[in-house]
């Protein structure tokens, strides 16, 4: 969220930001609400000044033996007008807050302007696509043939867009999560195991609410939601706290299940594991000083890349344009892994600097010694999406006989170097 005073004074800049992002923001409504609010405040202050003056005058006039009944009647009316004005100001304050919660973050100056993925800029690639002397299969065919993935029985439990992992399939999912966490711990991240249920305040703090309510699962009759990403929990660990500047940057990572309704995604990437209602992910998160945050963003991306390099998976890093970034982001890099069956790249990690946007919404500050407190910058990145890494391994390391080779980095976690082709 943005500072209201700054927003009011820089409306033209925010109007340009909205145009660059390709989003519609009702600035006219903001101006009308803000104008009325300021007028009401001025009116209420004038009334309160009259009441204060009368409060001083009434005892003096009583002492002089004067009749004050008319003044008392007038002040009763003034008090009623003040009450009505204050109530209206509170309503307008609420409307302004609701409005400000819908305004996205401002892109960093280095972010390319564009309205969709066609304006994204590829930064670099690592590795090369695997070569096959046979037609590569999609991951769901490989896995179902090997008996390690079952969508039909999962549908009996929870409906479509869910999966049951079986045997080595389940073990590979668990091995990947452990490998990710161990790798990040070696890079100085503290592992967190948070709740998988989050409240409205936590979701509002990161920018998921109110805008993206339809994309999440709400527990009826409660203030709790199924977490869409551990970014929510990790941000809220320090919600409404002031951090010691000497502790920054704070680096955290967490494995959680994630739940998304995928509203509006019907018919898109619904085969296989790419777009499930429930999936597992390891999230990296940083709280930093403002002057550290862009350096820390680059290292965050490097940490995600390191995992893919250890697994030997071909990928590319893409800088997102203004119109393709998330609501809370000031700058985002997507890391996309190669999928042989589709002959294209698929996002496997998104790494963002939200600057002070989430910290302001969540009330997270830091205080330098001898200085004033200010908002931290927050950064988040997938490190990595477990299910998407799982399917990338299936497709990139498949063999002609239907088996799948396991990357060397996972041998000690999985206890084998291959998933056999034959169903157990």
Coordinates of N, CA, C and O in Angstrom, one line a residue, residues 217-331:
X217 N -9.3 -20.2 -1.2 CA -10.3 -21.0 -0.5 C -10.5 -20.5 0.9 O -9.5 -20.4 1.7
X218 N -11.7 -20.1 1.2 CA -12.1 -19.5 2.5 C -12.8 -20.6 3.3 O -13.7 -21.3 2.8
X219 N -12.5 -20.7 4.6 CA -13.1 -21.6 5.5 C -14.4 -20.9 6.0 O -14.4 -19.9 6.7
X220 N -15.5 -21.5 5.6 CA -16.8 -20.8 5.9 C -17.0 -20.7 7.4 O -16.7 -21.6 8.2
X221 N -17.5 -19.5 7.8 CA -17.8 -19.2 9.2 C -16.6 -18.9 10.0 O -16.7 -18.8 11.2
X222 N -15.4 -18.7 9.4 CA -14.2 -18.3 10.1 C -13.5 -17.1 9.4 O -13.9 -16.7 8.3
X223 N -12.5 -16.7 10.1 CA -11.6 -15.6 9.5 C -10.4 -16.3 8.8 O -9.4 -15.6 8.6
X224 N -10.4 -17.5 8.5 CA -9.3 -18.3 8.1 C -9.4 -18.7 6.6 O -10.5 -19.0 6.1
X225 N -8.3 -18.7 5.9 CA -8.2 -19.1 4.5 C -7.1 -20.2 4.4 O -6.1 -20.2 5.2
X226 N -7.2 -21.0 3.4 CA -6.1 -21.9 3.0 C -5.0 -21.1 2.4 O -5.3 -20.3 1.5
X227 N -3.8 -21.3 2.8 CA -2.7 -20.4 2.3 C -2.5 -20.6 0.8 O -2.4 -21.7 0.3
X228 N -2.3 -19.5 0.0 CA -2.0 -19.6 -1.4 C -0.5 -19.7 -1.6 O -0.1 -20.2 -2.7
X229 N 0.3 -19.3 -0.7 CA 1.7 -19.3 -0.8 C 2.3 -19.0 0.6 O 1.7 -18.2 1.3
X230 N 3.5 -19.5 0.9 CA 4.1 -19.3 2.2 C 4.6 -17.8 2.3 O 4.9 -17.4 3.4
X231 N 4.6 -17.1 1.3 CA 4.9 -15.7 1.3 C 4.0 -15.0 2.3 O 4.4 -14.1 3.0
X232 N 2.7 -15.4 2.4 CA 1.8 -14.8 3.4 C 2.2 -15.0 4.8 O 2.3 -14.1 5.6
X233 N 2.6 -16.3 5.2 CA 3.0 -16.6 6.5 C 4.3 -15.9 6.9 O 4.5 -15.4 8.0
X234 N 5.2 -16.0 6.0 CA 6.6 -15.5 6.3 C 6.6 -13.9 6.4 O 7.3 -13.4 7.3
X235 N 5.7 -13.2 5.7 CA 5.6 -11.8 5.9 C 5.0 -11.5 7.2 O 5.5 -10.6 8.0
X236 N 4.0 -12.3 7.6 CA 3.3 -12.0 8.9 C 4.0 -12.4 10.1 O 3.5 -12.0 11.2
X237 N 5.1 -13.1 10.0 CA 5.9 -13.4 11.2 C 6.2 -12.1 12.0 O 6.2 -12.1 13.2
X238 N 6.5 -11.1 11.2 CA 6.9 -9.8 11.9 C 5.9 -8.7 11.7 O 6.3 -7.5 11.8
X239 N 4.7 -9.1 11.4 CA 3.6 -8.0 11.2 C 3.5 -7.2 12.5 O 3.5 -7.7 13.6
X240 N 3.4 -5.9 12.2 CA 3.3 -4.9 13.3 C 4.5 -4.9 14.3 O 4.3 -4.7 15.5
X241 N 5.7 -5.2 13.8 CA 6.9 -5.2 14.6 C 7.9 -4.2 14.0 O 7.9 -3.9 12.8
X242 N 8.8 -3.7 14.9 CA 10.0 -2.9 14.5 C 11.2 -3.8 14.7 O 11.5 -4.2 15.8
X243 N 11.9 -4.0 13.6 CA 13.1 -4.9 13.6 C 14.4 -4.1 13.9 O 14.5 -2.9 13.6
X244 N 15.3 -4.8 14.5 CA 16.6 -4.2 14.8 C 17.4 -4.2 13.4 O 17.5 -5.2 12.7
X245 N 17.8 -3.0 13.0 CA 18.5 -2.8 11.8 C 19.7 -3.7 11.6 O 20.0 -4.2 10.5
X246 N 20.4 -4.1 12.7 CA 21.6 -4.9 12.7 C 21.2 -6.3 12.3 O 22.1 -7.1 11.9
X247 N 20.0 -6.7 12.4 CA 19.6 -8.1 12.1 C 19.3 -8.3 10.6 O 19.2 -9.4 10.1
X248 N 19.2 -7.2 9.9 CA 18.8 -7.2 8.4 C 20.1 -7.5 7.6 O 21.2 -7.0 7.9
X249 N 20.0 -8.3 6.5 CA 18.7 -8.9 6.0 C 18.4 -10.2 6.8 O 19.3 -10.9 7.2
X250 N 17.1 -10.4 7.0 CA 16.6 -11.6 7.6 C 16.2 -12.5 6.5 O 15.4 -12.1 5.6
X251 N 16.7 -13.8 6.4 CA 16.4 -14.7 5.3 C 15.7 -15.9 5.8 O 16.3 -16.6 6.7
X252 N 14.5 -16.2 5.3 CA 13.7 -17.3 5.8 C 13.3 -18.2 4.6 O 13.2 -17.7 3.4
X253 N 13.1 -19.4 4.8 CA 12.5 -20.3 3.8 C 11.5 -21.3 4.5 O 11.6 -21.6 5.7
X254 N 10.5 -21.7 3.7 CA 9.5 -22.5 4.3 C 8.9 -23.5 3.2 O 8.7 -23.1 2.0
X255 N 8.7 -24.7 3.6 CA 7.9 -25.6 2.8 C 6.5 -25.6 3.3 O 6.2 -25.7 4.5
X256 N 5.5 -25.5 2.3 CA 4.1 -25.6 2.7 C 3.3 -26.2 1.5 O 3.8 -26.2 0.4
X257 N 2.2 -26.7 1.8 CA 1.2 -27.0 0.8 C 0.6 -25.6 0.5 O 0.6 -24.7 1.3
X258 N 0.2 -25.4 -0.8 CA -0.4 -24.2 -1.2 C -1.7 -24.5 -1.9 O -1.9 -25.6 -2.6
X259 N -2.7 -23.6 -1.8 CA -4.1 -23.9 -2.3 C -4.6 -22.7 -3.1 O -4.6 -21.6 -2.6
X260 N -5.0 -23.0 -4.3 CA -5.5 -21.9 -5.2 C -6.7 -22.4 -6.0 O -6.6 -23.6 -6.5
X261 N -7.7 -21.6 -6.1 CA -8.9 -22.0 -6.8 C -8.6 -22.0 -8.3 O -9.4 -22.6 -9.1
X262 N -7.6 -21.2 -8.7 CA -7.3 -21.0 -10.2 C -8.5 -20.5 -10.9 O -8.9 -20.9 -12.0
X263 N -9.2 -19.5 -10.3 CA -10.4 -18.9 -10.9 C -10.0 -18.3 -12.2 O -9.0 -17.6 -12.3
X264 N -10.8 -18.5 -13.2 CA -10.5 -18.0 -14.6 C -9.5 -18.7 -15.4 O -9.2 -18.4 -16.5
X265 N -9.0 -19.9 -14.8 CA -8.0 -20.7 -15.6 C -8.6 -21.9 -16.2 O -7.9 -22.8 -16.6
X266 N -9.9 -22.0 -16.3 CA -10.6 -23.2 -16.8 C -10.1 -23.5 -18.3 O -10.1 -22.6 -19.1
X267 N -9.7 -24.7 -18.5 CA -9.3 -25.1 -19.8 C -7.8 -24.8 -20.1 O -7.3 -25.2 -21.2
X268 N -7.1 -24.1 -19.2 CA -5.7 -23.8 -19.5 C -4.8 -24.6 -18.6 O -4.8 -24.5 -17.4
X269 N -3.9 -25.4 -19.3 CA -2.9 -26.2 -18.6 C -3.5 -27.1 -17.5 O -3.0 -27.2 -16.4
X270 N -4.7 -27.7 -17.8 CA -5.4 -28.5 -16.8 C -4.9 -29.9 -16.8 O -5.2 -30.7 -15.8
X271 N -4.2 -30.4 -17.8 CA -3.7 -31.7 -17.8 C -2.4 -31.8 -16.9 O -1.6 -30.9 -16.9
X272 N -2.3 -32.9 -16.2 CA -1.1 -33.1 -15.4 C -1.0 -32.2 -14.1 O -2.0 -31.7 -13.6
X273 N 0.2 -31.9 -13.7 CA 0.5 -31.2 -12.5 C 0.7 -29.7 -12.6 O 0.9 -29.1 -11.5
X274 N 0.7 -29.2 -13.8 CA 1.1 -27.8 -13.9 C 0.2 -26.8 -13.2 O 0.7 -25.8 -12.6
X275 N -1.1 -27.1 -13.1 CA -2.0 -26.1 -12.5 C -3.0 -26.8 -11.6 O -4.1 -27.1 -12.0
X276 N -2.6 -27.2 -10.4 CA -3.4 -27.9 -9.5 C -4.0 -27.0 -8.4 O -3.5 -25.9 -8.2
X277 N -5.1 -27.5 -7.8 CA -5.7 -26.7 -6.7 C -4.8 -26.8 -5.4 O -4.8 -25.9 -4.6
X278 N -4.1 -27.9 -5.3 CA -3.2 -28.1 -4.2 C -1.8 -28.5 -4.7 O -1.7 -29.4 -5.6
X279 N -0.8 -27.8 -4.3 CA 0.6 -28.1 -4.7 C 1.5 -27.8 -3.5 O 1.2 -27.0 -2.6
X280 N 2.7 -28.3 -3.6 CA 3.7 -28.0 -2.6 C 4.8 -27.1 -3.1 O 5.1 -27.1 -4.3
X281 N 5.3 -26.2 -2.3 CA 6.3 -25.2 -2.7 C 7.2 -24.9 -1.6 O 6.8 -24.8 -0.4
X282 N 8.5 -24.6 -1.9 CA 9.4 -24.1 -0.9 C 9.6 -22.6 -1.3 O 9.9 -22.3 -2.4
X283 N 9.3 -21.7 -0.3 CA 9.4 -20.3 -0.5 C 10.6 -19.7 0.1 O 11.0 -20.1 1.3
X284 N 11.3 -18.8 -0.5 CA 12.4 -18.0 0.1 C 11.8 -16.6 0.3 O 11.0 -16.1 -0.4
X285 N 12.3 -16.0 1.4 CA 11.8 -14.7 1.8 C 12.9 -13.9 2.5 O 13.7 -14.4 3.3
X286 N 12.9 -12.6 2.2 CA 13.9 -11.7 2.9 C 13.2 -10.4 3.3 O 12.4 -9.8 2.7
X287 N 13.7 -10.0 4.5 CA 13.4 -8.6 5.0 C 14.7 -7.9 5.0 O 15.7 -8.3 5.5
X288 N 14.8 -6.7 4.3 CA 16.0 -6.0 4.1 C 15.8 -4.5 4.3 O 14.7 -4.0 4.3
X289 N 17.0 -3.9 4.4 CA 17.0 -2.4 4.4 C 16.7 -2.0 2.9 O 17.0 -2.7 2.0
X290 N 16.1 -0.8 2.7 CA 15.9 -0.3 1.4 C 17.1 -0.2 0.5 O 17.0 -0.6 -0.7
X291 N 18.3 0.1 1.1 CA 19.5 0.2 0.2 C 20.1 -1.1 -0.1 O 21.0 -1.2 -0.9
X292 N 19.5 -2.2 0.5 CA 20.0 -3.5 0.2 C 19.2 -4.3 -0.8 O 19.6 -5.3 -1.4
X293 N 17.9 -3.9 -1.0 CA 16.9 -4.8 -1.5 C 17.2 -5.3 -2.9 O 16.9 -6.4 -3.3
X294 N 17.7 -4.4 -3.8 CA 17.9 -4.9 -5.2 C 19.2 -5.7 -5.3 O 19.2 -6.7 -6.2
X295 N 20.2 -5.5 -4.5 CA 21.3 -6.5 -4.5 C 20.8 -7.8 -3.9 O 21.1 -8.9 -4.5
X296 N 19.9 -7.8 -2.9 CA 19.4 -9.0 -2.4 C 18.4 -9.7 -3.3 O 18.3 -10.9 -3.3
X297 N 17.7 -9.0 -4.2 CA 16.9 -9.6 -5.2 C 17.7 -10.4 -6.2 O 17.4 -11.6 -6.5
X298 N 18.9 -9.9 -6.6 CA 19.7 -10.6 -7.5 C 20.2 -11.9 -6.8 O 20.3 -13.0 -7.5
X299 N 20.6 -11.9 -5.6 CA 21.1 -13.1 -4.9 C 19.9 -14.1 -4.7 O 20.1 -15.3 -4.7
X300 N 18.7 -13.6 -4.5 CA 17.5 -14.4 -4.3 C 17.3 -15.2 -5.6 O 17.1 -16.5 -5.6
X301 N 17.4 -14.6 -6.8 CA 17.3 -15.2 -8.0 C 18.4 -16.3 -8.2 O 18.2 -17.4 -8.6
X302 N 19.6 -15.9 -7.8 CA 20.8 -16.8 -7.9 C 20.6 -18.1 -7.1 O 20.9 -19.2 -7.5
X303 N 19.9 -17.9 -5.9 CA 19.7 -19.0 -5.0 C 18.7 -20.0 -5.7 O 18.8 -21.2 -5.6
X304 N 17.7 -19.5 -6.3 CA 16.7 -20.3 -7.1 C 17.4 -21.0 -8.2 O 17.2 -22.2 -8.5
X305 N 18.2 -20.3 -9.0 CA 19.0 -20.8 -10.1 C 19.9 -22.0 -9.7 O 20.0 -23.0 -10.4
X306 N 20.5 -21.8 -8.5 CA 21.4 -22.8 -8.0 C 20.8 -24.2 -7.9 O 21.4 -25.2 -8.2
X307 N 19.5 -24.2 -7.4 CA 18.8 -25.5 -7.3 C 18.6 -26.1 -8.7 O 18.9 -27.3 -8.8
X308 N 18.2 -25.4 -9.7 CA 18.0 -25.9 -11.0 C 19.3 -26.4 -11.6 O 19.4 -27.4 -12.3
X309 N 20.4 -25.7 -11.3 CA 21.7 -26.1 -11.9 C 22.2 -27.4 -11.2 O 22.7 -28.3 -11.9
X310 N 21.9 -27.6 -9.9 CA 22.3 -28.8 -9.3 C 21.5 -30.0 -9.8 O 22.0 -31.1 -9.8
X311 N 20.3 -29.7 -10.3 CA 19.4 -30.8 -10.8 C 19.7 -31.0 -12.3 O 19.2 -31.9 -12.9
X312 N 20.5 -30.1 -12.9 CA 20.8 -30.2 -14.4 C 19.7 -29.9 -15.3 O 19.6 -30.4 -16.4
X313 N 18.8 -29.0 -14.9 CA 17.6 -28.7 -15.7 C 17.8 -27.4 -16.5 O 18.2 -26.4 -15.9
X314 N 17.6 -27.4 -17.7 CA 17.7 -26.3 -18.6 C 16.7 -25.2 -18.3 O 15.5 -25.5 -18.1
X315 N 17.1 -23.9 -18.1 CA 16.1 -22.9 -17.8 C 16.6 -21.6 -18.4 O 17.7 -21.4 -18.9
X316 N 15.7 -20.6 -18.2 CA 16.0 -19.2 -18.6 C 15.4 -18.3 -17.5 O 14.5 -18.6 -16.8
X317 N 16.0 -17.1 -17.4 CA 15.6 -16.1 -16.5 C 15.0 -14.9 -17.3 O 15.6 -14.4 -18.3
X318 N 13.8 -14.5 -16.9 CA 13.1 -13.5 -17.7 C 12.7 -12.3 -16.8 O 12.1 -12.6 -15.7
X319 N 13.0 -11.1 -17.2 CA 12.5 -9.9 -16.4 C 11.1 -9.6 -16.9 O 10.9 -9.4 -18.1
X320 N 10.2 -9.5 -16.0 CA 8.8 -9.2 -16.4 C 8.6 -7.7 -16.6 O 9.2 -6.9 -16.0
X321 N 7.7 -7.4 -17.6 CA 7.3 -6.1 -17.9 C 6.3 -5.6 -16.9 O 5.7 -6.3 -16.1
X322 N 5.9 -4.3 -17.0 CA 5.0 -3.7 -16.1 C 3.6 -4.4 -16.1 O 3.0 -4.5 -15.0
X323 N 3.1 -4.8 -17.2 CA 1.8 -5.4 -17.3 C 1.8 -6.8 -16.9 O 0.7 -7.4 -16.8
X324 N 2.9 -7.5 -16.7 CA 2.9 -8.9 -16.5 C 3.3 -9.2 -15.0 O 3.3 -10.4 -14.6
X325 N 3.7 -8.2 -14.3 CA 4.1 -8.4 -12.9 C 2.9 -8.5 -12.0 O 1.8 -8.1 -12.3
X326 N 3.1 -9.1 -10.8 CA 2.1 -9.3 -9.8 C 1.8 -7.9 -9.2 O 2.5 -7.0 -9.2
X327 N 0.6 -7.9 -8.5 CA 0.0 -6.7 -7.9 C 1.0 -6.0 -7.0 O 1.1 -4.8 -6.9
X328 N 1.7 -6.8 -6.1 CA 2.5 -6.2 -5.1 C 4.0 -6.0 -5.5 O 4.7 -5.3 -4.7
X329 N 4.3 -6.4 -6.7 CA 5.8 -6.3 -7.1 C 6.2 -5.0 -7.6 O 5.5 -4.3 -8.4
X330 N 7.5 -4.6 -7.3 CA 8.1 -3.5 -8.0 C 9.0 -4.0 -9.1 O 9.3 -3.3 -10.1
X331 N 9.5 -5.2 -8.9 CA 10.4 -5.8 -10.0 C 10.3 -7.4 -9.8 O 10.5 -7.8 -8.7

